[in-house]
PDB file of N, CA and C and ligand atoms in Angstrom:
ATOM      1  N   MET A1059      20.105 -21.325 -84.720  1.00 55.00           N
ATOM      2  CA  MET A1059      19.706 -20.337 -85.741  1.00 55.00           C
ATOM      3  C   MET A1059      18.277 -19.848 -85.508  1.00 55.00           C
ATOM      4  N   HIS A1060      17.500 -20.650 -84.811  1.00 82.00           N
ATOM      5  CA  HIS A1060      16.123 -20.292 -84.491  1.00 82.00           C
ATOM      6  C   HIS A1060      16.076 -18.934 -83.790  1.00 82.00           C
ATOM      7  N   GLU A1061      16.970 -18.779 -82.795  1.00 88.00           N
ATOM      8  CA  GLU A1061      16.996 -17.534 -82.024  1.00 88.00           C
ATOM      9  C   GLU A1061      17.327 -16.330 -82.895  1.00 88.00           C
ATOM     10  N   LEU A1062      18.195 -16.536 -83.898  1.00 90.00           N
ATOM     11  CA  LEU A1062      18.601 -15.411 -84.735  1.00 90.00           C
ATOM     12  C   LEU A1062      17.408 -14.843 -85.501  1.00 90.00           C
ATOM     13  N   SER A1063      16.599 -15.709 -86.104  1.00 92.00           N
ATOM     14  CA  SER A1063      15.470 -15.196 -86.878  1.00 92.00           C
ATOM     15  C   SER A1063      14.434 -14.568 -85.951  1.00 92.00           C
ATOM     16  N   VAL A1064      14.254 -15.158 -84.787  1.00 93.00           N
ATOM     17  CA  VAL A1064      13.325 -14.581 -83.813  1.00 93.00           C
ATOM     18  C   VAL A1064      13.800 -13.191 -83.393  1.00 93.00           C
ATOM     19  N   THR A1065      15.116 -13.101 -83.153  1.00 95.00           N
ATOM     20  CA  THR A1065      15.690 -11.833 -82.717  1.00 95.00           C
ATOM     21  C   THR A1065      15.546 -10.756 -83.786  1.00 95.00           C
ATOM     22  N   GLN A1066      15.785 -11.142 -85.035  1.00 95.00           N
ATOM     23  CA  GLN A1066      15.646 -10.172 -86.124  1.00 95.00           C
ATOM     24  C   GLN A1066      14.211  -9.671 -86.215  1.00 95.00           C
ATOM     25  N   ASN A1067      13.287 -10.563 -85.934  1.00 95.00           N
ATOM     26  CA  ASN A1067      11.882 -10.202 -85.914  1.00 95.00           C
ATOM     27  C   ASN A1067      11.573  -9.191 -84.816  1.00 95.00           C
ATOM     28  N   ILE A1068      12.122  -9.434 -83.634  1.00 96.00           N
ATOM     29  CA  ILE A1068      11.925  -8.512 -82.501  1.00 96.00           C
ATOM     30  C   ILE A1068      12.438  -7.130 -82.890  1.00 96.00           C
ATOM     31  N   ILE A1069      13.645  -7.107 -83.469  1.00 97.00           N
ATOM     32  CA  ILE A1069      14.267  -5.834 -83.815  1.00 97.00           C
ATOM     33  C   ILE A1069      13.433  -5.100 -84.868  1.00 97.00           C
ATOM     34  N   LYS A1070      12.942  -5.847 -85.837  1.00 97.00           N
ATOM     35  CA  LYS A1070      12.139  -5.260 -86.913  1.00 97.00           C
ATOM     36  C   LYS A1070      10.867  -4.639 -86.339  1.00 97.00           C
ATOM     37  N   ILE A1071      10.150  -5.398 -85.531  1.00 96.00           N
ATOM     38  CA  ILE A1071       8.873  -4.922 -84.978  1.00 96.00           C
ATOM     39  C   ILE A1071       9.097  -3.713 -84.070  1.00 96.00           C
ATOM     40  N   CYS A1072      10.120  -3.809 -83.191  1.00 96.00           N
ATOM     41  CA  CYS A1072      10.356  -2.719 -82.240  1.00 96.00           C
ATOM     42  C   CYS A1072      10.892  -1.469 -82.941  1.00 96.00           C
ATOM     43  N   THR A1073      11.674  -1.649 -83.985  1.00 96.00           N
ATOM     44  CA  THR A1073      12.183  -0.503 -84.735  1.00 96.00           C
ATOM     45  C   THR A1073      11.022   0.223 -85.411  1.00 96.00           C
ATOM     46  N   GLU A1074      10.099  -0.528 -85.976  1.00 96.00           N
ATOM     47  CA  GLU A1074       8.923   0.074 -86.608  1.00 96.00           C
ATOM     48  C   GLU A1074       8.108   0.850 -85.584  1.00 96.00           C
ATOM     49  N   GLU A1075       7.906   0.230 -84.416  1.00 95.00           N
ATOM     50  CA  GLU A1075       7.170   0.889 -83.335  1.00 95.00           C
ATOM     51  C   GLU A1075       7.863   2.186 -82.929  1.00 95.00           C
ATOM     52  N   ALA A1076       9.169   2.111 -82.749  1.00 95.00           N
ATOM     53  CA  ALA A1076       9.940   3.283 -82.328  1.00 95.00           C
ATOM     54  C   ALA A1076       9.821   4.389 -83.369  1.00 95.00           C
ATOM     55  N   ASN A1077       9.946   4.026 -84.635  1.00 94.00           N
ATOM     56  CA  ASN A1077       9.852   5.020 -85.700  1.00 94.00           C
ATOM     57  C   ASN A1077       8.461   5.641 -85.768  1.00 94.00           C
ATOM     58  N   ASN A1078       7.439   4.812 -85.587  1.00 95.00           N
ATOM     59  CA  ASN A1078       6.058   5.304 -85.628  1.00 95.00           C
ATOM     60  C   ASN A1078       5.790   6.339 -84.543  1.00 95.00           C
ATOM     61  N   HIS A1079       6.464   6.175 -83.402  1.00 94.00           N
ATOM     62  CA  HIS A1079       6.202   7.070 -82.278  1.00 94.00           C
ATOM     63  C   HIS A1079       7.332   8.066 -82.075  1.00 94.00           C
ATOM     64  N   ASP A1080       8.211   8.156 -83.055  1.00 93.00           N
ATOM     65  CA  ASP A1080       9.308   9.105 -83.002  1.00 93.00           C
ATOM     66  C   ASP A1080      10.177   8.923 -81.754  1.00 93.00           C
ATOM     67  N   VAL A1081      10.408   7.688 -81.420  1.00 91.00           N
ATOM     68  CA  VAL A1081      11.225   7.355 -80.246  1.00 91.00           C
ATOM     69  C   VAL A1081      12.681   7.224 -80.674  1.00 91.00           C
ATOM     70  N   LYS A1082      13.569   7.843 -79.917  1.00 88.00           N
ATOM     71  CA  LYS A1082      14.985   7.788 -80.288  1.00 88.00           C
ATOM     72  C   LYS A1082      15.742   6.684 -79.535  1.00 88.00           C
ATOM     73  N   VAL A1083      15.353   6.495 -78.276  1.00 92.00           N
ATOM     74  CA  VAL A1083      16.058   5.505 -77.458  1.00 92.00           C
ATOM     75  C   VAL A1083      15.065   4.535 -76.821  1.00 92.00           C
ATOM     76  N   VAL A1084      15.304   3.259 -77.078  1.00 95.00           N
ATOM     77  CA  VAL A1084      14.502   2.223 -76.424  1.00 95.00           C
ATOM     78  C   VAL A1084      15.349   1.644 -75.301  1.00 95.00           C
ATOM     79  N   LYS A1085      14.840   1.727 -74.073  1.00 96.00           N
ATOM     80  CA  LYS A1085      15.626   1.283 -72.919  1.00 96.00           C
ATOM     81  C   LYS A1085      15.526  -0.220 -72.695  1.00 96.00           C
ATOM     82  N   SER A1086      14.311  -0.712 -72.784  1.00 97.00           N
ATOM     83  CA  SER A1086      14.162  -2.149 -72.590  1.00 97.00           C
ATOM     84  C   SER A1086      12.954  -2.671 -73.353  1.00 97.00           C
ATOM     85  N   ILE A1087      13.002  -3.949 -73.631  1.00 97.00           N
ATOM     86  CA  ILE A1087      11.916  -4.625 -74.338  1.00 97.00           C
ATOM     87  C   ILE A1087      11.505  -5.821 -73.492  1.00 97.00           C
ATOM     88  N   ASN A1088      10.222  -5.882 -73.185  1.00 97.00           N
ATOM     89  CA  ASN A1088       9.725  -6.996 -72.370  1.00 97.00           C
ATOM     90  C   ASN A1088       9.161  -8.094 -73.257  1.00 97.00           C
ATOM     91  N   LEU A1089       9.682  -9.278 -73.059  1.00 97.00           N
ATOM     92  CA  LEU A1089       9.261 -10.411 -73.875  1.00 97.00           C
ATOM     93  C   LEU A1089       8.637 -11.493 -73.007  1.00 97.00           C
ATOM     94  N   HIS A1090       7.668 -12.174 -73.560  1.00 96.00           N
ATOM     95  CA  HIS A1090       7.111 -13.366 -72.918  1.00 96.00           C
ATOM     96  C   HIS A1090       7.529 -14.566 -73.741  1.00 96.00           C
ATOM     97  N   ILE A1091       8.203 -15.486 -73.100  1.00 95.00           N
ATOM     98  CA  ILE A1091       8.666 -16.675 -73.810  1.00 95.00           C
ATOM     99  C   ILE A1091       8.168 -17.918 -73.091  1.00 95.00           C
ATOM    100  N   GLY A1092       7.400 -18.726 -73.779  1.00 94.00           N
ATOM    101  CA  GLY A1092       6.886 -19.968 -73.208  1.00 94.00           C
ATOM    102  C   GLY A1092       8.004 -20.968 -73.004  1.00 94.00           C
ATOM    103  N   GLU A1093       7.873 -21.759 -71.935  1.00 90.00           N
ATOM    104  CA  GLU A1093       8.914 -22.761 -71.649  1.00 90.00           C
ATOM    105  C   GLU A1093       9.039 -23.802 -72.748  1.00 90.00           C
ATOM    106  N   LEU A1094       7.978 -23.983 -73.514  1.00 90.00           N
ATOM    107  CA  LEU A1094       8.027 -24.975 -74.588  1.00 90.00           C
ATOM    108  C   LEU A1094       8.424 -24.368 -75.929  1.00 90.00           C
ATOM    109  N   SER A1095       8.681 -23.078 -75.957  1.00 91.00           N
ATOM    110  CA  SER A1095       8.997 -22.438 -77.234  1.00 91.00           C
ATOM    111  C   SER A1095      10.362 -22.878 -77.738  1.00 91.00           C
ATOM    112  N   GLY A1096      11.186 -23.418 -76.852  1.00 89.00           N
ATOM    113  CA  GLY A1096      12.509 -23.873 -77.258  1.00 89.00           C
ATOM    114  C   GLY A1096      13.509 -22.743 -77.412  1.00 89.00           C
ATOM    115  N   LEU A1097      13.111 -21.530 -77.036  1.00 91.00           N
ATOM    116  CA  LEU A1097      14.016 -20.388 -77.192  1.00 91.00           C
ATOM    117  C   LEU A1097      14.846 -20.201 -75.935  1.00 91.00           C
ATOM    118  N   ILE A1098      16.114 -19.891 -76.120  1.00 91.00           N
ATOM    119  CA  ILE A1098      17.012 -19.698 -74.989  1.00 91.00           C
ATOM    120  C   ILE A1098      17.261 -18.200 -74.819  1.00 91.00           C
ATOM    121  N   PRO A1099      16.803 -17.657 -73.674  1.00 90.00           N
ATOM    122  CA  PRO A1099      16.894 -16.206 -73.466  1.00 90.00           C
ATOM    123  C   PRO A1099      18.300 -15.643 -73.671  1.00 90.00           C
ATOM    124  N   GLN A1100      19.326 -16.334 -73.169  1.00 91.00           N
ATOM    125  CA  GLN A1100      20.695 -15.823 -73.300  1.00 91.00           C
ATOM    126  C   GLN A1100      21.090 -15.678 -74.769  1.00 91.00           C
ATOM    127  N   CYS A1101      20.649 -16.606 -75.597  1.00 92.00           N
ATOM    128  CA  CYS A1101      20.962 -16.554 -77.025  1.00 92.00           C
ATOM    129  C   CYS A1101      20.278 -15.359 -77.672  1.00 92.00           C
ATOM    130  N   ILE A1102      19.053 -15.099 -77.246  1.00 94.00           N
ATOM    131  CA  ILE A1102      18.315 -13.990 -77.839  1.00 94.00           C
ATOM    132  C   ILE A1102      19.016 -12.677 -77.525  1.00 94.00           C
ATOM    133  N   GLN A1103      19.432 -12.503 -76.265  1.00 94.00           N
ATOM    134  CA  GLN A1103      20.132 -11.265 -75.903  1.00 94.00           C
ATOM    135  C   GLN A1103      21.448 -11.139 -76.679  1.00 94.00           C
ATOM    136  N   TYR A1104      22.140 -12.258 -76.836  1.00 95.00           N
ATOM    137  CA  TYR A1104      23.411 -12.270 -77.546  1.00 95.00           C
ATOM    138  C   TYR A1104      23.238 -11.818 -78.999  1.00 95.00           C
ATOM    139  N   TYR A1105      22.268 -12.423 -79.689  1.00 95.00           N
ATOM    140  CA  TYR A1105      22.009 -12.047 -81.084  1.00 95.00           C
ATOM    141  C   TYR A1105      21.474 -10.624 -81.176  1.00 95.00           C
ATOM    142  N   PHE A1106      20.666 -10.282 -80.176  1.00 96.00           N
ATOM    143  CA  PHE A1106      20.066  -8.954 -80.173  1.00 96.00           C
ATOM    144  C   PHE A1106      21.149  -7.878 -80.145  1.00 96.00           C
ATOM    145  N   ASP A1107      22.148  -8.060 -79.261  1.00 96.00           N
ATOM    146  CA  ASP A1107      23.219  -7.067 -79.127  1.00 96.00           C
ATOM    147  C   ASP A1107      23.967  -6.883 -80.450  1.00 96.00           C
ATOM    148  N   ILE A1108      24.139  -7.966 -81.185  1.00 95.00           N
ATOM    149  CA  ILE A1108      24.850  -7.885 -82.457  1.00 95.00           C
ATOM    150  C   ILE A1108      23.956  -7.280 -83.537  1.00 95.00           C
ATOM    151  N   ALA A1109      22.742  -7.799 -83.652  1.00 96.00           N
ATOM    152  CA  ALA A1109      21.878  -7.447 -84.779  1.00 96.00           C
ATOM    153  C   ALA A1109      21.205  -6.085 -84.623  1.00 96.00           C
ATOM    154  N   SER A1110      21.191  -5.526 -83.408  1.00 96.00           N
ATOM    155  CA  SER A1110      20.488  -4.256 -83.211  1.00 96.00           C
ATOM    156  C   SER A1110      21.376  -3.043 -83.452  1.00 96.00           C
ATOM    157  N   LYS A1111      22.658  -3.267 -83.741  1.00 96.00           N
ATOM    158  CA  LYS A1111      23.576  -2.134 -83.970  1.00 96.00           C
ATOM    159  C   LYS A1111      23.042  -1.231 -85.081  1.00 96.00           C
ATOM    160  N   GLY A1112      22.988   0.073 -84.791  1.00 94.00           N
ATOM    161  CA  GLY A1112      22.555   1.039 -85.781  1.00 94.00           C
ATOM    162  C   GLY A1112      21.044   1.192 -85.892  1.00 94.00           C
ATOM    163  N   THR A1113      20.295   0.499 -85.045  1.00 93.00           N
ATOM    164  CA  THR A1113      18.835   0.656 -85.044  1.00 93.00           C
ATOM    165  C   THR A1113      18.421   1.405 -83.773  1.00 93.00           C
ATOM    166  N   PRO A1114      17.179   1.906 -83.728  1.00 92.00           N
ATOM    167  CA  PRO A1114      16.737   2.628 -82.517  1.00 92.00           C
ATOM    168  C   PRO A1114      16.723   1.746 -81.266  1.00 92.00           C
ATOM    169  N   VAL A1115      16.748   0.456 -81.438  1.00 95.00           N
ATOM    170  CA  VAL A1115      16.693  -0.420 -80.254  1.00 95.00           C
ATOM    171  C   VAL A1115      18.074  -0.860 -79.787  1.00 95.00           C
ATOM    172  N   GLN A1116      19.100  -0.325 -80.417  1.00 95.00           N
ATOM    173  CA  GLN A1116      20.465  -0.669 -80.018  1.00 95.00           C
ATOM    174  C   GLN A1116      20.671  -0.390 -78.525  1.00 95.00           C
ATOM    175  N   GLY A1117      21.247  -1.335 -77.816  1.00 94.00           N
ATOM    176  CA  GLY A1117      21.548  -1.146 -76.393  1.00 94.00           C
ATOM    177  C   GLY A1117      20.380  -1.432 -75.463  1.00 94.00           C
ATOM    178  N   ALA A1118      19.231  -1.733 -76.032  1.00 96.00           N
ATOM    179  CA  ALA A1118      18.087  -2.029 -75.167  1.00 96.00           C
ATOM    180  C   ALA A1118      18.320  -3.342 -74.424  1.00 96.00           C
ATOM    181  N   LYS A1119      17.783  -3.360 -73.198  1.00 96.00           N
ATOM    182  CA  LYS A1119      17.912  -4.584 -72.412  1.00 96.00           C
ATOM    183  C   LYS A1119      16.656  -5.423 -72.633  1.00 96.00           C
ATOM    184  N   LEU A1120      16.854  -6.691 -72.835  1.00 96.00           N
ATOM    185  CA  LEU A1120      15.696  -7.574 -72.999  1.00 96.00           C
ATOM    186  C   LEU A1120      15.289  -8.109 -71.634  1.00 96.00           C
ATOM    187  N   VAL A1121      14.048  -7.853 -71.274  1.00 97.00           N
ATOM    188  CA  VAL A1121      13.526  -8.376 -70.016  1.00 97.00           C
ATOM    189  C   VAL A1121      12.611  -9.536 -70.380  1.00 97.00           C
ATOM    190  N   ILE A1122      13.059 -10.732 -70.042  1.00 95.00           N
ATOM    191  CA  ILE A1122      12.356 -11.916 -70.516  1.00 95.00           C
ATOM    192  C   ILE A1122      11.609 -12.600 -69.393  1.00 95.00           C
ATOM    193  N   GLU A1123      10.316 -12.729 -69.594  1.00 95.00           N
ATOM    194  CA  GLU A1123       9.509 -13.445 -68.618  1.00 95.00           C
ATOM    195  C   GLU A1123       9.156 -14.809 -69.192  1.00 95.00           C
ATOM    196  N   LYS A1124       9.499 -15.851 -68.453  1.00 93.00           N
ATOM    197  CA  LYS A1124       9.194 -17.203 -68.918  1.00 93.00           C
ATOM    198  C   LYS A1124       7.767 -17.566 -68.544  1.00 93.00           C
ATOM    199  N   ILE A1125       7.054 -18.081 -69.514  1.00 94.00           N
ATOM    200  CA  ILE A1125       5.673 -18.480 -69.279  1.00 94.00           C
ATOM    201  C   ILE A1125       5.640 -19.990 -69.063  1.00 94.00           C
ATOM    202  N   PRO A1126       5.202 -20.429 -67.864  1.00 92.00           N
ATOM    203  CA  PRO A1126       5.195 -21.869 -67.594  1.00 92.00           C
ATOM    204  C   PRO A1126       4.155 -22.603 -68.426  1.00 92.00           C
ATOM    205  N   VAL A1127       4.379 -23.886 -68.570  1.00 92.00           N
ATOM    206  CA  VAL A1127       3.463 -24.722 -69.335  1.00 92.00           C
ATOM    207  C   VAL A1127       2.166 -24.927 -68.547  1.00 92.00           C
ATOM    208  N   GLU A1128       1.051 -24.789 -69.234  1.00 95.00           N
ATOM    209  CA  GLU A1128      -0.230 -25.122 -68.611  1.00 95.00           C
ATOM    210  C   GLU A1128      -1.002 -26.048 -69.531  1.00 95.00           C
ATOM    211  N   ILE A1129      -1.790 -26.890 -68.913  1.00 95.00           N
ATOM    212  CA  ILE A1129      -2.556 -27.866 -69.692  1.00 95.00           C
ATOM    213  C   ILE A1129      -4.028 -27.814 -69.339  1.00 95.00           C
ATOM    214  N   SER A1130      -4.799 -28.428 -70.202  1.00 97.00           N
ATOM    215  CA  SER A1130      -6.191 -28.646 -69.896  1.00 97.00           C
ATOM    216  C   SER A1130      -6.428 -30.147 -70.081  1.00 97.00           C
ATOM    217  N   CYS A1131      -6.982 -30.786 -69.050  1.00 97.00           N
ATOM    218  CA  CYS A1131      -7.145 -32.243 -69.054  1.00 97.00           C
ATOM    219  C   CYS A1131      -8.553 -32.598 -69.501  1.00 97.00           C
ATOM    220  N   SER A1132      -8.656 -33.453 -70.506  1.00 97.00           N
ATOM    221  CA  SER A1132      -9.989 -33.792 -70.989  1.00 97.00           C
ATOM    222  C   SER A1132     -10.596 -34.950 -70.198  1.00 97.00           C
ATOM    223  N   SER A1133      -9.821 -35.578 -69.310  1.00 97.00           N
ATOM    224  CA  SER A1133     -10.380 -36.658 -68.484  1.00 97.00           C
ATOM    225  C   SER A1133     -11.082 -36.115 -67.247  1.00 97.00           C
ATOM    226  N   CYS A1134     -10.411 -35.169 -66.544  1.00 98.00           N
ATOM    227  CA  CYS A1134     -11.010 -34.679 -65.300  1.00 98.00           C
ATOM    228  C   CYS A1134     -11.334 -33.197 -65.324  1.00 98.00           C
ATOM    229  N   GLY A1135     -10.955 -32.511 -66.389  1.00 98.00           N
ATOM    230  CA  GLY A1135     -11.295 -31.105 -66.502  1.00 98.00           C
ATOM    231  C   GLY A1135     -10.306 -30.157 -65.845  1.00 98.00           C
ATOM    232  N   TYR A1136      -9.188 -30.709 -65.353  1.00 98.00           N
ATOM    233  CA  TYR A1136      -8.179 -29.866 -64.714  1.00 98.00           C
ATOM    234  C   TYR A1136      -7.607 -28.857 -65.701  1.00 98.00           C
ATOM    235  N   ASN A1137      -7.418 -27.643 -65.214  1.00 97.00           N
ATOM    236  CA  ASN A1137      -6.782 -26.594 -65.998  1.00 97.00           C
ATOM    237  C   ASN A1137      -5.682 -25.991 -65.176  1.00 97.00           C
ATOM    238  N   GLY A1138      -4.465 -26.020 -65.662  1.00 96.00           N
ATOM    239  CA  GLY A1138      -3.423 -25.358 -64.893  1.00 96.00           C
ATOM    240  C   GLY A1138      -2.053 -25.903 -65.198  1.00 96.00           C
ATOM    241  N   LYS A1139      -1.156 -25.681 -64.225  1.00 94.00           N
ATOM    242  CA  LYS A1139       0.244 -26.023 -64.453  1.00 94.00           C
ATOM    243  C   LYS A1139       0.498 -27.520 -64.380  1.00 94.00           C
ATOM    244  N   LEU A1140       1.569 -27.918 -65.023  1.00 91.00           N
ATOM    245  CA  LEU A1140       2.044 -29.291 -64.952  1.00 91.00           C
ATOM    246  C   LEU A1140       3.025 -29.416 -63.805  1.00 91.00           C
ATOM    247  N   GLU A1141       3.232 -30.645 -63.325  1.00 87.00           N
ATOM    248  CA  GLU A1141       4.349 -30.867 -62.414  1.00 87.00           C
ATOM    249  C   GLU A1141       5.605 -30.886 -63.248  1.00 87.00           C
ATOM    250  N   LYS A1142       6.693 -30.433 -62.644  1.00 82.00           N
ATOM    251  CA  LYS A1142       7.928 -30.325 -63.408  1.00 82.00           C
ATOM    252  C   LYS A1142       8.359 -31.670 -63.993  1.00 82.00           C
ATOM    253  N   GLY A1143       8.691 -31.657 -65.281  1.00 82.00           N
ATOM    254  CA  GLY A1143       9.191 -32.857 -65.925  1.00 82.00           C
ATOM    255  C   GLY A1143       8.124 -33.877 -66.295  1.00 82.00           C
ATOM    256  N   LYS A1144       6.851 -33.551 -66.012  1.00 86.00           N
ATOM    257  CA  LYS A1144       5.772 -34.490 -66.315  1.00 86.00           C
ATOM    258  C   LYS A1144       4.893 -33.942 -67.419  1.00 86.00           C
ATOM    259  N   TYR A1145       4.326 -34.851 -68.191  1.00 85.00           N
ATOM    260  CA  TYR A1145       3.417 -34.409 -69.232  1.00 85.00           C
ATOM    261  C   TYR A1145       2.052 -35.059 -69.104  1.00 85.00           C
ATOM    262  N   SER A1146       1.758 -35.501 -67.866  1.00 94.00           N
ATOM    263  CA  SER A1146       0.434 -36.044 -67.609  1.00 94.00           C
ATOM    264  C   SER A1146      -0.283 -35.148 -66.610  1.00 94.00           C
ATOM    265  N   CYS A1147      -1.580 -35.333 -66.495  1.00 97.00           N
ATOM    266  CA  CYS A1147      -2.390 -34.512 -65.600  1.00 97.00           C
ATOM    267  C   CYS A1147      -1.971 -34.739 -64.146  1.00 97.00           C
ATOM    268  N   PRO A1148      -1.698 -33.675 -63.380  1.00 96.00           N
ATOM    269  CA  PRO A1148      -1.268 -33.846 -61.979  1.00 96.00           C
ATOM    270  C   PRO A1148      -2.402 -34.340 -61.079  1.00 96.00           C
ATOM    271  N   VAL A1149      -3.632 -34.259 -61.532  1.00 96.00           N
ATOM    272  CA  VAL A1149      -4.762 -34.678 -60.703  1.00 96.00           C
ATOM    273  C   VAL A1149      -5.106 -36.152 -60.956  1.00 96.00           C
ATOM    274  N   CYS A1150      -5.265 -36.520 -62.221  1.00 97.00           N
ATOM    275  CA  CYS A1150      -5.739 -37.878 -62.511  1.00 97.00           C
ATOM    276  C   CYS A1150      -4.718 -38.707 -63.306  1.00 97.00           C
ATOM    277  N   ASN A1151      -3.558 -38.124 -63.583  1.00 96.00           N
ATOM    278  CA  ASN A1151      -2.487 -38.827 -64.295  1.00 96.00           C
ATOM    279  C   ASN A1151      -2.793 -39.175 -65.755  1.00 96.00           C
ATOM    280  N   SER A1152      -3.867 -38.663 -66.268  1.00 97.00           N
ATOM    281  CA  SER A1152      -4.226 -38.939 -67.659  1.00 97.00           C
ATOM    282  C   SER A1152      -3.252 -38.241 -68.615  1.00 97.00           C
ATOM    283  N   PHE A1153      -3.068 -38.866 -69.769  1.00 95.00           N
ATOM    284  CA  PHE A1153      -2.270 -38.218 -70.813  1.00 95.00           C
ATOM    285  C   PHE A1153      -3.149 -37.524 -71.851  1.00 95.00           C
ATOM    286  N   GLU A1154      -4.450 -37.532 -71.565  1.00 96.00           N
ATOM    287  CA  GLU A1154      -5.396 -36.849 -72.461  1.00 96.00           C
ATOM    288  C   GLU A1154      -5.388 -35.352 -72.162  1.00 96.00           C
ATOM    289  N   VAL A1155      -4.229 -34.753 -72.353  1.00 96.00           N
ATOM    290  CA  VAL A1155      -4.120 -33.343 -72.000  1.00 96.00           C
ATOM    291  C   VAL A1155      -3.774 -32.520 -73.226  1.00 96.00           C
ATOM    292  N   LYS A1156      -4.206 -31.289 -73.177  1.00 95.00           N
ATOM    293  CA  LYS A1156      -3.926 -30.359 -74.253  1.00 95.00           C
ATOM    294  C   LYS A1156      -3.085 -29.222 -73.669  1.00 95.00           C
ATOM    295  N   ILE A1157      -2.034 -28.860 -74.356  1.00 93.00           N
ATOM    296  CA  ILE A1157      -1.207 -27.758 -73.868  1.00 93.00           C
ATOM    297  C   ILE A1157      -1.885 -26.435 -74.221  1.00 93.00           C
ATOM    298  N   THR A1158      -2.161 -25.645 -73.180  1.00 95.00           N
ATOM    299  CA  THR A1158      -2.864 -24.389 -73.419  1.00 95.00           C
ATOM    300  C   THR A1158      -1.936 -23.185 -73.300  1.00 95.00           C
ATOM    301  N   LYS A1159      -0.809 -23.372 -72.633  1.00 94.00           N
ATOM    302  CA  LYS A1159       0.136 -22.266 -72.468  1.00 94.00           C
ATOM    303  C   LYS A1159       1.552 -22.805 -72.493  1.00 94.00           C
ATOM    304  N   GLY A1160       2.502 -21.945 -72.845  1.00 94.00           N
ATOM    305  CA  GLY A1160       3.895 -22.353 -72.771  1.00 94.00           C
ATOM    306  C   GLY A1160       4.571 -22.435 -74.124  1.00 94.00           C
ATOM    307  N   ARG A1161       3.798 -22.253 -75.201  1.00 92.00           N
ATOM    308  CA  ARG A1161       4.401 -22.286 -76.527  1.00 92.00           C
ATOM    309  C   ARG A1161       4.574 -20.884 -77.086  1.00 92.00           C
ATOM    310  N   GLU A1162       4.021 -19.914 -76.391  1.00 91.00           N
ATOM    311  CA  GLU A1162       3.939 -18.586 -76.970  1.00 91.00           C
ATOM    312  C   GLU A1162       5.266 -17.849 -76.972  1.00 91.00           C
ATOM    313  N   PHE A1163       5.333 -16.926 -77.860  1.00 93.00           N
ATOM    314  CA  PHE A1163       6.442 -15.994 -77.866  1.00 93.00           C
ATOM    315  C   PHE A1163       5.854 -14.662 -78.259  1.00 93.00           C
ATOM    316  N   MET A1164       5.989 -13.665 -77.410  1.00 94.00           N
ATOM    317  CA  MET A1164       5.460 -12.364 -77.797  1.00 94.00           C
ATOM    318  C   MET A1164       6.199 -11.199 -77.166  1.00 94.00           C
ATOM    319  N   ILE A1165       6.099 -10.076 -77.866  1.00 96.00           N
ATOM    320  CA  ILE A1165       6.650  -8.834 -77.329  1.00 96.00           C
ATOM    321  C   ILE A1165       5.553  -8.207 -76.494  1.00 96.00           C
ATOM    322  N   ASN A1166       5.822  -8.053 -75.214  1.00 95.00           N
ATOM    323  CA  ASN A1166       4.794  -7.565 -74.313  1.00 95.00           C
ATOM    324  C   ASN A1166       4.751  -6.046 -74.264  1.00 95.00           C
ATOM    325  N   SER A1167       5.909  -5.431 -74.092  1.00 96.00           N
ATOM    326  CA  SER A1167       5.947  -3.974 -74.045  1.00 96.00           C
ATOM    327  C   SER A1167       7.362  -3.471 -74.272  1.00 96.00           C
ATOM    328  N   MET A1168       7.464  -2.172 -74.411  1.00 95.00           N
ATOM    329  CA  MET A1168       8.749  -1.537 -74.677  1.00 95.00           C
ATOM    330  C   MET A1168       8.877  -0.321 -73.778  1.00 95.00           C
ATOM    331  N   GLU A1169      10.036  -0.133 -73.183  1.00 95.00           N
ATOM    332  CA  GLU A1169      10.229   1.061 -72.370  1.00 95.00           C
ATOM    333  C   GLU A1169      11.124   2.021 -73.129  1.00 95.00           C
ATOM    334  N   VAL A1170      10.680   3.258 -73.255  1.00 93.00           N
ATOM    335  CA  VAL A1170      11.427   4.215 -74.082  1.00 93.00           C
ATOM    336  C   VAL A1170      11.777   5.468 -73.293  1.00 93.00           C
ATOM    337  N   ASP A1171      12.659   6.240 -73.849  1.00 83.00           N
ATOM    338  CA  ASP A1171      13.042   7.505 -73.231  1.00 83.00           C
ATOM    339  C   ASP A1171      12.230   8.652 -73.805  1.00 83.00           C
TER     340      ASP A1171
HETATM  341 ZN1  LIG B1207      -6.923 -34.955 -65.259  1.00 86.85          ZN
END
């Protein structure tokens, strides 16, 4: 159900944008989804196709870019990506890390006709 509310939000924001700029057809919507956001791109497109009927964004293709997880290590100062499946610092193995990227969800841009 998480994806459904997120999708309705996307449709609401993009419909407002389209109306503000007198856009009739939205071709695609570019989204950034963090790997830790827990959102499944296929689900978003599925809900989007259903929920966008009758809105200016109906039929738009969702172009989803996954944002990898990045951390900042307070032990050695490392900033950057994690090794896959690990939640410790790849340099010093410390768990004193803060997640700096990968939780975000945002609408990056919209392509219109
Ligand atoms: Zn470290």
